[in-house]
Short mmCIF file of C-alpha atoms in Angstrom, two decimals:
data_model
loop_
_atom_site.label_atom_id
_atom_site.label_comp_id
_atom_site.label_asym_id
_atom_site.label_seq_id
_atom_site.Cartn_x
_atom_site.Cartn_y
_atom_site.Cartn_z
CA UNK A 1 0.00 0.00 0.00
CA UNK A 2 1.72 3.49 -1.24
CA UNK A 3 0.46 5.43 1.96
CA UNK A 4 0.32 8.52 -0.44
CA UNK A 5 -1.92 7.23 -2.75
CA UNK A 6 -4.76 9.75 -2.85
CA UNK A 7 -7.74 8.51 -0.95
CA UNK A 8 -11.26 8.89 0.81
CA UNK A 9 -11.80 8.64 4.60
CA UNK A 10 -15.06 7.23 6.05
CA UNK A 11 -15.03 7.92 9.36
CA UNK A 12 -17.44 5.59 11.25
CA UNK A 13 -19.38 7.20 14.58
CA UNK A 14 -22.46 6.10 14.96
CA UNK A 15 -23.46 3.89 12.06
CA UNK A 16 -21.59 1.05 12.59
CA UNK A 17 -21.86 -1.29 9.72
CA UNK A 18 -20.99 -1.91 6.00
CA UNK A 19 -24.60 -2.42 4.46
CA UNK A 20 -26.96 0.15 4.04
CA UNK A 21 -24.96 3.22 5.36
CA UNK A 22 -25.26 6.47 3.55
CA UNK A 23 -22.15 8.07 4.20
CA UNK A 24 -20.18 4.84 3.42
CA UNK A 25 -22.30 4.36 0.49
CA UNK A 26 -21.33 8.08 -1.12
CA UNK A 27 -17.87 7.30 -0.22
CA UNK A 28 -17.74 4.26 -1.86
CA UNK A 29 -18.61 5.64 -5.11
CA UNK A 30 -16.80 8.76 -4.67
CA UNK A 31 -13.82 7.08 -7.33
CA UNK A 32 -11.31 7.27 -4.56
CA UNK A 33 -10.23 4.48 -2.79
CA UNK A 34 -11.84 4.71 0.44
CA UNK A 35 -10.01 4.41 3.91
CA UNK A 36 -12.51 3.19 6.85
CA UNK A 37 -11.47 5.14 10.18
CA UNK A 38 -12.79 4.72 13.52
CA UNK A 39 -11.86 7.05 16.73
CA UNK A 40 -11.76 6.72 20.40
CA UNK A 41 -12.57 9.93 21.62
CA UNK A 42 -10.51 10.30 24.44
CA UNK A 43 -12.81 13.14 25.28
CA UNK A 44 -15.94 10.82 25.34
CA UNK A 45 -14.08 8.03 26.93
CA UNK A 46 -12.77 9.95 29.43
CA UNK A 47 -15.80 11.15 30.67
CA UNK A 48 -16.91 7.52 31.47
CA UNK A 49 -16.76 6.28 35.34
CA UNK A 50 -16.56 2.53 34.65
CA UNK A 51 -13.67 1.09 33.28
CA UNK A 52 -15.67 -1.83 32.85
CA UNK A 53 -18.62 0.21 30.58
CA UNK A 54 -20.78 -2.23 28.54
CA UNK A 55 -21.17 -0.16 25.76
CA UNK A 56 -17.18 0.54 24.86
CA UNK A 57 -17.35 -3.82 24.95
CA UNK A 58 -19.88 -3.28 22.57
CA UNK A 59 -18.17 -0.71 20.23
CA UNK A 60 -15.18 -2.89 20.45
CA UNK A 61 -16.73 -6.31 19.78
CA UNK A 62 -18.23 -4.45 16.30
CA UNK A 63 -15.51 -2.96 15.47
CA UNK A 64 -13.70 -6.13 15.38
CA UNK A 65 -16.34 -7.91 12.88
CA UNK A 66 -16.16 -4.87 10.89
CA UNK A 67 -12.58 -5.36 10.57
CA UNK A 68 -13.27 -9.10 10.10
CA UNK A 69 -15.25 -8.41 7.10
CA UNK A 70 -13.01 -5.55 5.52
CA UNK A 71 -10.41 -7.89 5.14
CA UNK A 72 -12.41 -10.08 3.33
CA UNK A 73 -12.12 -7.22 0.60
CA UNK A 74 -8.55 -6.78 1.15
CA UNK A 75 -8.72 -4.27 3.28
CA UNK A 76 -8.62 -2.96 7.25
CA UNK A 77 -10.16 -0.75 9.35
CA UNK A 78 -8.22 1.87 11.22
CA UNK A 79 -8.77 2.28 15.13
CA UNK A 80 -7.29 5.43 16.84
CA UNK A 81 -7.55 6.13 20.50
CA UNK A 82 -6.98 10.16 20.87
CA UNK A 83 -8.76 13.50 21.13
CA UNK A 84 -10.29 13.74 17.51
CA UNK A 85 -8.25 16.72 16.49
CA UNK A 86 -4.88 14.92 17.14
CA UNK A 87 -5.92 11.86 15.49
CA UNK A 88 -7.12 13.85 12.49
CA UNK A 89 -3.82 15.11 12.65
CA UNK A 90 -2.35 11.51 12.25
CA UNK A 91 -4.45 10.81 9.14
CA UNK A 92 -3.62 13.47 7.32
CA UNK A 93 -0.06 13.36 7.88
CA UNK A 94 0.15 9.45 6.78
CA UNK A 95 -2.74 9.28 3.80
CA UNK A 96 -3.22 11.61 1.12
CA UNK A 97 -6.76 12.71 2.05
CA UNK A 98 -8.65 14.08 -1.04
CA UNK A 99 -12.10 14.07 0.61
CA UNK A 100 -13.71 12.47 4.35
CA UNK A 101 -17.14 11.25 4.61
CA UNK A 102 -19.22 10.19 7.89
CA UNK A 103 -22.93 10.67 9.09
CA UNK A 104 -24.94 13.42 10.38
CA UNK A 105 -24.70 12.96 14.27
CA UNK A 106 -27.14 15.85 16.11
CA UNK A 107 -25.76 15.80 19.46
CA UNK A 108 -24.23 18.89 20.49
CA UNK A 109 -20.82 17.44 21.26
CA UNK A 110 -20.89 16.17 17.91
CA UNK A 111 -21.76 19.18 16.30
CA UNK A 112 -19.01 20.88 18.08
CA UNK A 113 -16.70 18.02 16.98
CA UNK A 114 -17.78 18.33 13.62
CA UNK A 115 -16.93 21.75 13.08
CA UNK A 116 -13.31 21.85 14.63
CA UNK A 117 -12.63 18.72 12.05
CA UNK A 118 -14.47 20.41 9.45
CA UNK A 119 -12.11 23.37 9.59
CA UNK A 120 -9.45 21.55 9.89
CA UNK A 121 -9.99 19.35 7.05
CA UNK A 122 -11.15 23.08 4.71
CA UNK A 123 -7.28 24.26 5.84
CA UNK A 124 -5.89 21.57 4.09
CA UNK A 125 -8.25 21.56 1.07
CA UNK A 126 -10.18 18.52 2.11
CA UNK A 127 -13.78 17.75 1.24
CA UNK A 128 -16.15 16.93 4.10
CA UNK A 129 -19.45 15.71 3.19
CA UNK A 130 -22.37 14.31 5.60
CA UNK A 131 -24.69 12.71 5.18
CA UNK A 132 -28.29 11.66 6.91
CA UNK A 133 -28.47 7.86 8.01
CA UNK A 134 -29.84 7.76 11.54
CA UNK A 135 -33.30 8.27 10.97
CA UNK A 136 -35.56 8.59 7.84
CA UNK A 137 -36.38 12.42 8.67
CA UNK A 138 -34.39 14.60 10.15
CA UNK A 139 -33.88 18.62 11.10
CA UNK A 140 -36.10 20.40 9.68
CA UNK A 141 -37.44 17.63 7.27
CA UNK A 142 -40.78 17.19 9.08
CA UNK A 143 -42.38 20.63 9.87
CA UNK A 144 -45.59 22.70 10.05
CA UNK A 145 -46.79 24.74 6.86
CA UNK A 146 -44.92 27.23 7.61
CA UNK A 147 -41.67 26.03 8.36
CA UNK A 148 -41.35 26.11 12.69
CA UNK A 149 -41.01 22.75 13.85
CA UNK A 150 -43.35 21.05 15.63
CA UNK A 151 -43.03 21.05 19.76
CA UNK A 152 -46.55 18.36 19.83
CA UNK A 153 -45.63 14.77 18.45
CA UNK A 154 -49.41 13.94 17.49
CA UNK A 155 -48.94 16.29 14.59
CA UNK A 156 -45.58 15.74 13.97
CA UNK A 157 -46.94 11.79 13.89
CA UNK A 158 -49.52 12.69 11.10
CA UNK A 159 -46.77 14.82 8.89
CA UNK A 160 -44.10 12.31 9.14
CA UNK A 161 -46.60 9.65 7.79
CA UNK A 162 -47.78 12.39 4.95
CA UNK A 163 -44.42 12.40 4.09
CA UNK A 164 -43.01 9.14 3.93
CA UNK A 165 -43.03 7.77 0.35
CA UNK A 166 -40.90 4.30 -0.81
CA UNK A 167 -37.68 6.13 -1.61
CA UNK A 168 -37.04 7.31 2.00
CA UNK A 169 -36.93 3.66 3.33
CA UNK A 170 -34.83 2.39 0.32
CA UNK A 171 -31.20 0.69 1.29
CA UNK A 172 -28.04 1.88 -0.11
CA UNK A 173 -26.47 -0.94 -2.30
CA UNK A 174 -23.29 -0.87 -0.29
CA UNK A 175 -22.39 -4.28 -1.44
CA UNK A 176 -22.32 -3.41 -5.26
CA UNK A 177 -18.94 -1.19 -4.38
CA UNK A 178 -16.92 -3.17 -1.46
CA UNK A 179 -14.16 -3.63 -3.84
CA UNK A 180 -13.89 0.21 -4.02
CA UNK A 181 -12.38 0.08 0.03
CA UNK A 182 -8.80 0.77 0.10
CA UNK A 183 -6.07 -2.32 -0.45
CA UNK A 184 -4.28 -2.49 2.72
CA UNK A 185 -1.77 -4.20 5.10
CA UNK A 186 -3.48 -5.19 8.21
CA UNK A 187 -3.94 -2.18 10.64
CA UNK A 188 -2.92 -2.54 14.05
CA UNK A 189 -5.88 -3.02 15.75
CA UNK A 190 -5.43 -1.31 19.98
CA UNK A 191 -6.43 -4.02 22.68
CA UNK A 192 -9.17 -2.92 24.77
CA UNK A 193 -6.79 -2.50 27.84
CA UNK A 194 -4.84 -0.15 25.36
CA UNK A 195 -7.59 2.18 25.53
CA UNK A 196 -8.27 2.40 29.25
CA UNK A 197 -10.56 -0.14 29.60
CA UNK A 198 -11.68 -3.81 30.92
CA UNK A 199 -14.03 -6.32 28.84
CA UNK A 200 -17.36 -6.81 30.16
CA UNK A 201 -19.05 -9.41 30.90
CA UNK A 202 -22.37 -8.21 29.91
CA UNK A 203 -24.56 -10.44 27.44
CA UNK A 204 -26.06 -8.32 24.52
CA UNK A 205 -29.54 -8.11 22.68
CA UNK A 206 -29.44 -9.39 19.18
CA UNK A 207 -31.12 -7.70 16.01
CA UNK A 208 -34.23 -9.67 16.64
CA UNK A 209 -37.09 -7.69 16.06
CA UNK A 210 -39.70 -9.09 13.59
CA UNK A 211 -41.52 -11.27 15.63
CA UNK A 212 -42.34 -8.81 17.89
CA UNK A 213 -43.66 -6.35 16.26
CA UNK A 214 -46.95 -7.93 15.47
CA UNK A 215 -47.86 -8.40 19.09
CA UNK A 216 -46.34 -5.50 20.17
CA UNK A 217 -49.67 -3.42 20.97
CA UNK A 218 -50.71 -5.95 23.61
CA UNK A 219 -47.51 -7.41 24.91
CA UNK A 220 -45.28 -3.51 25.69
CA UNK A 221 -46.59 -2.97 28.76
CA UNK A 222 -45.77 -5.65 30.86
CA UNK A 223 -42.47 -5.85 31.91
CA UNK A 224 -42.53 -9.92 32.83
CA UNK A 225 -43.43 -10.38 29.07
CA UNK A 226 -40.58 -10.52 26.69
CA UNK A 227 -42.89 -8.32 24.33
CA UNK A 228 -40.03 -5.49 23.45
CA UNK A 229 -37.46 -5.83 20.91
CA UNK A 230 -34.47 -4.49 22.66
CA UNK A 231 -33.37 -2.88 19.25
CA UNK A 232 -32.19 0.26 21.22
CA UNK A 233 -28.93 -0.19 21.33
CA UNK A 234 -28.18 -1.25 17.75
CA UNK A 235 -30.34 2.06 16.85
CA UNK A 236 -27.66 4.30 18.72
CA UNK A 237 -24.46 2.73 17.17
CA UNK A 238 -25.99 2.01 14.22
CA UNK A 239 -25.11 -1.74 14.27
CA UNK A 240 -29.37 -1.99 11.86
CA UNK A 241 -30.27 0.00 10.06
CA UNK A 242 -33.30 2.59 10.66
CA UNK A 243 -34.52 2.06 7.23
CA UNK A 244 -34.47 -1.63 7.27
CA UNK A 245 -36.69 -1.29 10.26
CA UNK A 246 -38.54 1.49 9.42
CA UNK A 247 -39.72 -0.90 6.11
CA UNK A 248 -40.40 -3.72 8.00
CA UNK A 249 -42.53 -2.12 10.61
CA UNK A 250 -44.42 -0.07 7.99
CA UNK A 251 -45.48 -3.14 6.17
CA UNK A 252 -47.29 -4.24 9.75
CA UNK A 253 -51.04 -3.31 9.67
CA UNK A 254 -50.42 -2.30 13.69
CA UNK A 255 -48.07 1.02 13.72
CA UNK A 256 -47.40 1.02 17.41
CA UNK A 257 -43.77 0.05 16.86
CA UNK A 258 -43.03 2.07 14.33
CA UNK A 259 -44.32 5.00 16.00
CA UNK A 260 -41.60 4.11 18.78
CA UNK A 261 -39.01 5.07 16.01
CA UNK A 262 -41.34 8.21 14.57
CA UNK A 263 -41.01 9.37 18.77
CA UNK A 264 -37.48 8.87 18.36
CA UNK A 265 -37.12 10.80 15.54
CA UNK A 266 -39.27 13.70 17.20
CA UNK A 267 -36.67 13.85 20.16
CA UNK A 268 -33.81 14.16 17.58
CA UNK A 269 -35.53 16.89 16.32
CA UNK A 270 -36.52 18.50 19.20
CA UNK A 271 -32.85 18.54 20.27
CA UNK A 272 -31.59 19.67 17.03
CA UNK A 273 -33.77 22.81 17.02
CA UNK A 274 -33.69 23.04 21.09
CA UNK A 275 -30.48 22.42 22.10
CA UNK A 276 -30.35 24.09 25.58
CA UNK A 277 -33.08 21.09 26.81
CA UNK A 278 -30.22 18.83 26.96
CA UNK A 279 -29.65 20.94 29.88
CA UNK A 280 -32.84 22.85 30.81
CA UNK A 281 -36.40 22.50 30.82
CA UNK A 282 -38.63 23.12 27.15
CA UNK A 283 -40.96 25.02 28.97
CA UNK A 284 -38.60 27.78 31.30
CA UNK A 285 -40.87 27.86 33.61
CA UNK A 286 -40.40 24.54 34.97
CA UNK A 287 -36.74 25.50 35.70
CA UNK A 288 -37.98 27.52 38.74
CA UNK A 289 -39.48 24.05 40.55
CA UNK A 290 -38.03 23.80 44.17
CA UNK A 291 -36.49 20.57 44.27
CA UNK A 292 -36.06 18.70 47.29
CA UNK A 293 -33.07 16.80 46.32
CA UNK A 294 -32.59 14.28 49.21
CA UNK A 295 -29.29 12.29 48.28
CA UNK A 296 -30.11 9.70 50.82
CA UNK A 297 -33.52 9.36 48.91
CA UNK A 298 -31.86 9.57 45.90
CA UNK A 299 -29.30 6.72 46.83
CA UNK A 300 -32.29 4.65 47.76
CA UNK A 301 -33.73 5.15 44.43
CA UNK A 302 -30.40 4.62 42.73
CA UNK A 303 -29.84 0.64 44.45
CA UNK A 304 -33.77 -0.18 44.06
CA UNK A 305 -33.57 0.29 47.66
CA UNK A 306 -37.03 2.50 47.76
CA UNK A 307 -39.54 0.17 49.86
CA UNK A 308 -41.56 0.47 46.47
CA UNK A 309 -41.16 -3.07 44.55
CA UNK A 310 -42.30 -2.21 40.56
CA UNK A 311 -39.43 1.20 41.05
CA UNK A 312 -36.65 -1.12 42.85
CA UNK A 313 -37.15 -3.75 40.35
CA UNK A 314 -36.71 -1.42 37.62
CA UNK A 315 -33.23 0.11 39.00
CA UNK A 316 -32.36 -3.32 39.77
CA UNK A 317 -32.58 -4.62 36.43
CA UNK A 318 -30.98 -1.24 35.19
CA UNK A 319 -27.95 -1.76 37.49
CA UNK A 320 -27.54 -5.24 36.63
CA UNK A 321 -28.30 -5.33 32.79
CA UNK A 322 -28.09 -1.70 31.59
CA UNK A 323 -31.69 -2.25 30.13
CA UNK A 324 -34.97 -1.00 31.82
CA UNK A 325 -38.36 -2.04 30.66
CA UNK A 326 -39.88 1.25 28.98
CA UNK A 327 -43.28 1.15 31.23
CA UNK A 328 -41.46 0.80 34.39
CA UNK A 329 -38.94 3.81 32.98
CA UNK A 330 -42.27 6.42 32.86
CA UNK A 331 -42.73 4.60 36.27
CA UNK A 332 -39.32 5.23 38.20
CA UNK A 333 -38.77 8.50 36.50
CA UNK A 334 -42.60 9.55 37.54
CA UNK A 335 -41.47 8.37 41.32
CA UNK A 336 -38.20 10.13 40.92
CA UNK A 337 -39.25 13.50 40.11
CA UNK A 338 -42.91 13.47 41.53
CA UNK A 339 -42.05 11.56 44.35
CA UNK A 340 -39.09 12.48 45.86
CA UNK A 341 -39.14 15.87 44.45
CA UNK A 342 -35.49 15.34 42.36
CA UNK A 343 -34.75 17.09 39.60
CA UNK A 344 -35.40 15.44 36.75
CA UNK A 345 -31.53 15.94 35.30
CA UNK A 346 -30.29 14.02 38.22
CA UNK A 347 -32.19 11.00 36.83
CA UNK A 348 -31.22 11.72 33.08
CA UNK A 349 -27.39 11.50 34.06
CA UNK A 350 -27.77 8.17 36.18
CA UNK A 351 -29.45 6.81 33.30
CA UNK A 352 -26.89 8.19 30.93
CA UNK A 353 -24.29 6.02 32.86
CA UNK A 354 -26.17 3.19 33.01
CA UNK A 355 -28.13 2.47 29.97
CA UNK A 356 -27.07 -0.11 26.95
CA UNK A 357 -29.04 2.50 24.80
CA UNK A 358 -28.50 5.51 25.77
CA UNK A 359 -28.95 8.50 23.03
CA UNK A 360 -29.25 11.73 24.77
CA UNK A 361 -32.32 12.75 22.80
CA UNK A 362 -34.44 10.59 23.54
CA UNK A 363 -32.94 10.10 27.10
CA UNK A 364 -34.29 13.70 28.00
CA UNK A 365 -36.81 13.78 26.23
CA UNK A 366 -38.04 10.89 27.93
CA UNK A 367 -37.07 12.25 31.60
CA UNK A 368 -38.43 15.72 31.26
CA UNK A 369 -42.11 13.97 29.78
CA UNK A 370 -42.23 12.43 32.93
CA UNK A 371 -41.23 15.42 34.87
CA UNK A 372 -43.88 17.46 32.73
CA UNK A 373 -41.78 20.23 32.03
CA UNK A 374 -40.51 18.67 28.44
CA UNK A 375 -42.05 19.32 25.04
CA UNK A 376 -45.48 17.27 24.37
CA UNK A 377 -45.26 16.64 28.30
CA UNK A 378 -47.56 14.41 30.45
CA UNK A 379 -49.13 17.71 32.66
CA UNK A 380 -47.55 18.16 35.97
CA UNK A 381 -50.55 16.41 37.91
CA UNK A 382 -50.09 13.37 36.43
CA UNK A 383 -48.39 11.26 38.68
CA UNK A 384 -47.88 7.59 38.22
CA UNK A 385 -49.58 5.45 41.62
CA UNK A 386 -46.84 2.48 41.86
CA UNK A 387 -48.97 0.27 43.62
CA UNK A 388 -51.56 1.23 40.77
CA UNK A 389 -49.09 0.11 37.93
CA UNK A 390 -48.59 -3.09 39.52
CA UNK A 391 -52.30 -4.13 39.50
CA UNK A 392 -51.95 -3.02 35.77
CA UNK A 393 -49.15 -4.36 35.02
CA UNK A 394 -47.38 -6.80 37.07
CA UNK A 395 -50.08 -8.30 39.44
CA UNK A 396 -48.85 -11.90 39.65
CA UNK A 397 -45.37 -9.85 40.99
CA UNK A 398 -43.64 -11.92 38.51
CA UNK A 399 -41.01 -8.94 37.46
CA UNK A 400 -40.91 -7.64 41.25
CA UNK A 401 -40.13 -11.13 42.35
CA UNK A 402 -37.60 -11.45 39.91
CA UNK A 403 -35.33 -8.67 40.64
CA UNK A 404 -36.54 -8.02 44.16
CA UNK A 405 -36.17 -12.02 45.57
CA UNK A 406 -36.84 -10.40 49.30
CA UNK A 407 -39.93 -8.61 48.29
CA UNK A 408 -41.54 -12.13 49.69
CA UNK A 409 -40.31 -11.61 53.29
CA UNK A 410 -41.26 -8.05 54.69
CA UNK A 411 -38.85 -8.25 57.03
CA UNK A 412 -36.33 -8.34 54.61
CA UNK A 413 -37.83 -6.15 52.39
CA UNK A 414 -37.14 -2.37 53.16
CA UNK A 415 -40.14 -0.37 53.93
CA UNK A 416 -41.24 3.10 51.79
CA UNK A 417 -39.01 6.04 52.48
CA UNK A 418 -41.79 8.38 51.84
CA UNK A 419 -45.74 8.15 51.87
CA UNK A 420 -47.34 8.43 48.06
CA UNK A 421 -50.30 10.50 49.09
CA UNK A 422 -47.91 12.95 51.21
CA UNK A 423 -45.68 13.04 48.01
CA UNK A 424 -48.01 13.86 45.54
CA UNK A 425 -50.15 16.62 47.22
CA UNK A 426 -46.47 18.26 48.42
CA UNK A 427 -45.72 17.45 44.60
CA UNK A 428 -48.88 19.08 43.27
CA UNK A 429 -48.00 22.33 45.54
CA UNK A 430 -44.68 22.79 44.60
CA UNK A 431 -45.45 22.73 40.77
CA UNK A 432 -48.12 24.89 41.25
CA UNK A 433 -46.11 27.57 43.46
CA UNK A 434 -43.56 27.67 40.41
CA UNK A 435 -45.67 27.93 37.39
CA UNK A 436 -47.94 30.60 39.00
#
């Protein structure tokens, strides 16, 4: 391989696959022999508590099958571990860079990153193209007549399905161009230890979604049920893609799945064109509620540790598995913030840490619905009854007994560390003092 050949860099983020990616797809047929390129951001990484986090085993594991199948067409993927503008700085000193490629990524970290590389790459002449893969509408795709976006997702709901046509859930024939990826030698490819961290032992979901999404109506709610597909966190690195799903789902009768994705794709948007509500309320006002913020309380809360079975089951299965069944998330986060009277970002960042499938959009958007200070919120007065939800939802206690084993003994089991019907009127009060 003559390093200075003149070539094109994908750089893979959040899309991590060969089939079906736009980016890699543009690349591909850009004429240029295309370099693939993966970074450890050092400043991502080193933001990350446990050395033991599930998700870099995850990222690792799939980048190591993506390498795996490169070299089936004679080539190899590069893996750096380094603040993205020194790493950039490596490429472009050993390759002959002619043009870089990646997907649009909508986080603002991302966008930040984007625009340092961007310059950088402009400096030297170098040109950077995005493209959208992550969802099937995105920005400003999906708006009101007159252009603002939408901040209700019923409407947004009805557009996005007004808009959707065949060609937006097409695939990219990737395949057609794999001998286009550049001939190399072998890459060294960094040990996981080499990058700061230790292997986990955690057991990931498979892409296994299609028989589930028939049922899905009647089976989401109960968290004993195996009626959820777990696709969540092959959504946020991109190990499926979102128009292979999209397809599938769309040619189901029942749309309750696939308006899971459509909500996901209103948080993205919501984000994009609200960026400050990854750190502060939609609605302002909401920013003025006078939190309690007990940290024994929240401790409790954090270990499943509450005296209140359906939210210590959840954070028990969210400490143990990094996954928490989506009814019992409106539940814990309802208890959390209504409850206890904790601020609703306290919640969002222990979930951040802990979740398999994590993406910050719909993370918050998520936490501040159930806080009722988000965009298309549940009101402030509704607060979830946990005893309630497990006559709904779990009344044979076959979740609770699952991840709470000493829920069976009361004297084992640790009674409530606050009284619902004291927290919801002091609840009710302190919402209303702050939005009058």
């Amino acid at each position: 391989m003559d390093k200075k050949e003149p070539v094109a860099v994908f750089w893979f983020r959040r899309d991590l696959r060969l089939d079906d990616n736009a980016g890699l797809y543009h690349a591909l047929k850009s004429g240029l022999p295309v370099l693939p390129v993966f970074i450890f951001d050092k400043d991502i990484l080193d933001q990350l508590s446990d050395r033991e986090d599930a998700r870099v085993t995850f990222i690792y594991q799939t980048l190591v099958e993506l390498d795996r199948e490169l070299k089936k067409y004679g080539s190899s993927l590069l893996v750096l571990h380094d603040k993205p503008m020194d790493a950039w700085a490596k490429v472009l000193l050993n390759f002959e860079v002619k043009a870089v490629y990646c997907n649009h990524d909508y986080e603002p970290y991302a966008k930040l990153r984007e625009e340092k590389i961007s310059k950088l790459l402009q400096s030297h002449s170098i040109l950077f193209n995005t493209y959208k893969d992550q969802v099937i509408f995105e920005k400003d795709e999906v708006t009101k007549d007159d252009g603002k976006p939408y901040t209700v997702y019923t409407p947004y709901q009805r557009k996005w399905y007004q808009k959707l046509t065949p060609y937006y859930l097409a695939s990219y024939p990737n395949k057609k161009y794999f001998n286009c990826f550049l001939k190399t030698d072998v890459f060294s490819f960094p040990g996981i230890e080499q990058i700061g961290f230790k292997k986990s032992g955690r057991i990931f979901p498979g892409i296994n979604y299609k028989n589930l999404i028939a049922n899905y109506a009647a089976s989401r709610d109960f968290p004993a049920v195996e009626g959820t597909t777990h696709i969540g966190l092959h959504l946020r690195f991109g190990t499926v893609s979102i128009r292979e799903l999209a397809r599938t789902a769309n040619s189901f009768d029942e749309k309750t799945w696939l308006n899971e994705l459509i909500w996901r794709e209103f948080y993205m948007m919501i984000l994009f064109q609200f960026p400050y509500t990854a750190e502060r309320s939609f609605k302002p006002e909401y920013d003025s509620i006078k939190w309690v913020n007990d940290e024994k309380q929240f401790e409790a809360w954090c270990k499943g540790q509450t005296g209140f079975p359906l939210v210590d089951a959840g954070m028990r299965e969210l400490n143990a598995s990094g996954y928490m069944h989506n009814r019992v998330r409106m539940v814990v986060a309802s208890f959390l913030t209504k409850d206890l009277l904790i601020d609703w970002r306290w919640g969002e960042r222990y979930f951040a840490d802990k979740l398999l499938d994590f993406e910050l959009a719909s993370n918050v958007g998520g936490w501040q619905w159930s806080a009722g200070c988000g965009t298309d919120a549940a009101p402030y007065f509704r607060i979830f009854n946990p005893d309630s939800q497990i006559k709904k939802f779990d009344p044979q206690f076959t979740y609770i007994k699952k991840w709470v084993p000493e829920f069976a003994d009361p004297s084992k089991y640790p009674k409530p560390i606050i009284d619902h019907a004291f927290a919801r009127e002091r609840c009710l009060q302190a919402f209303k003092k702050a939005l009058s």
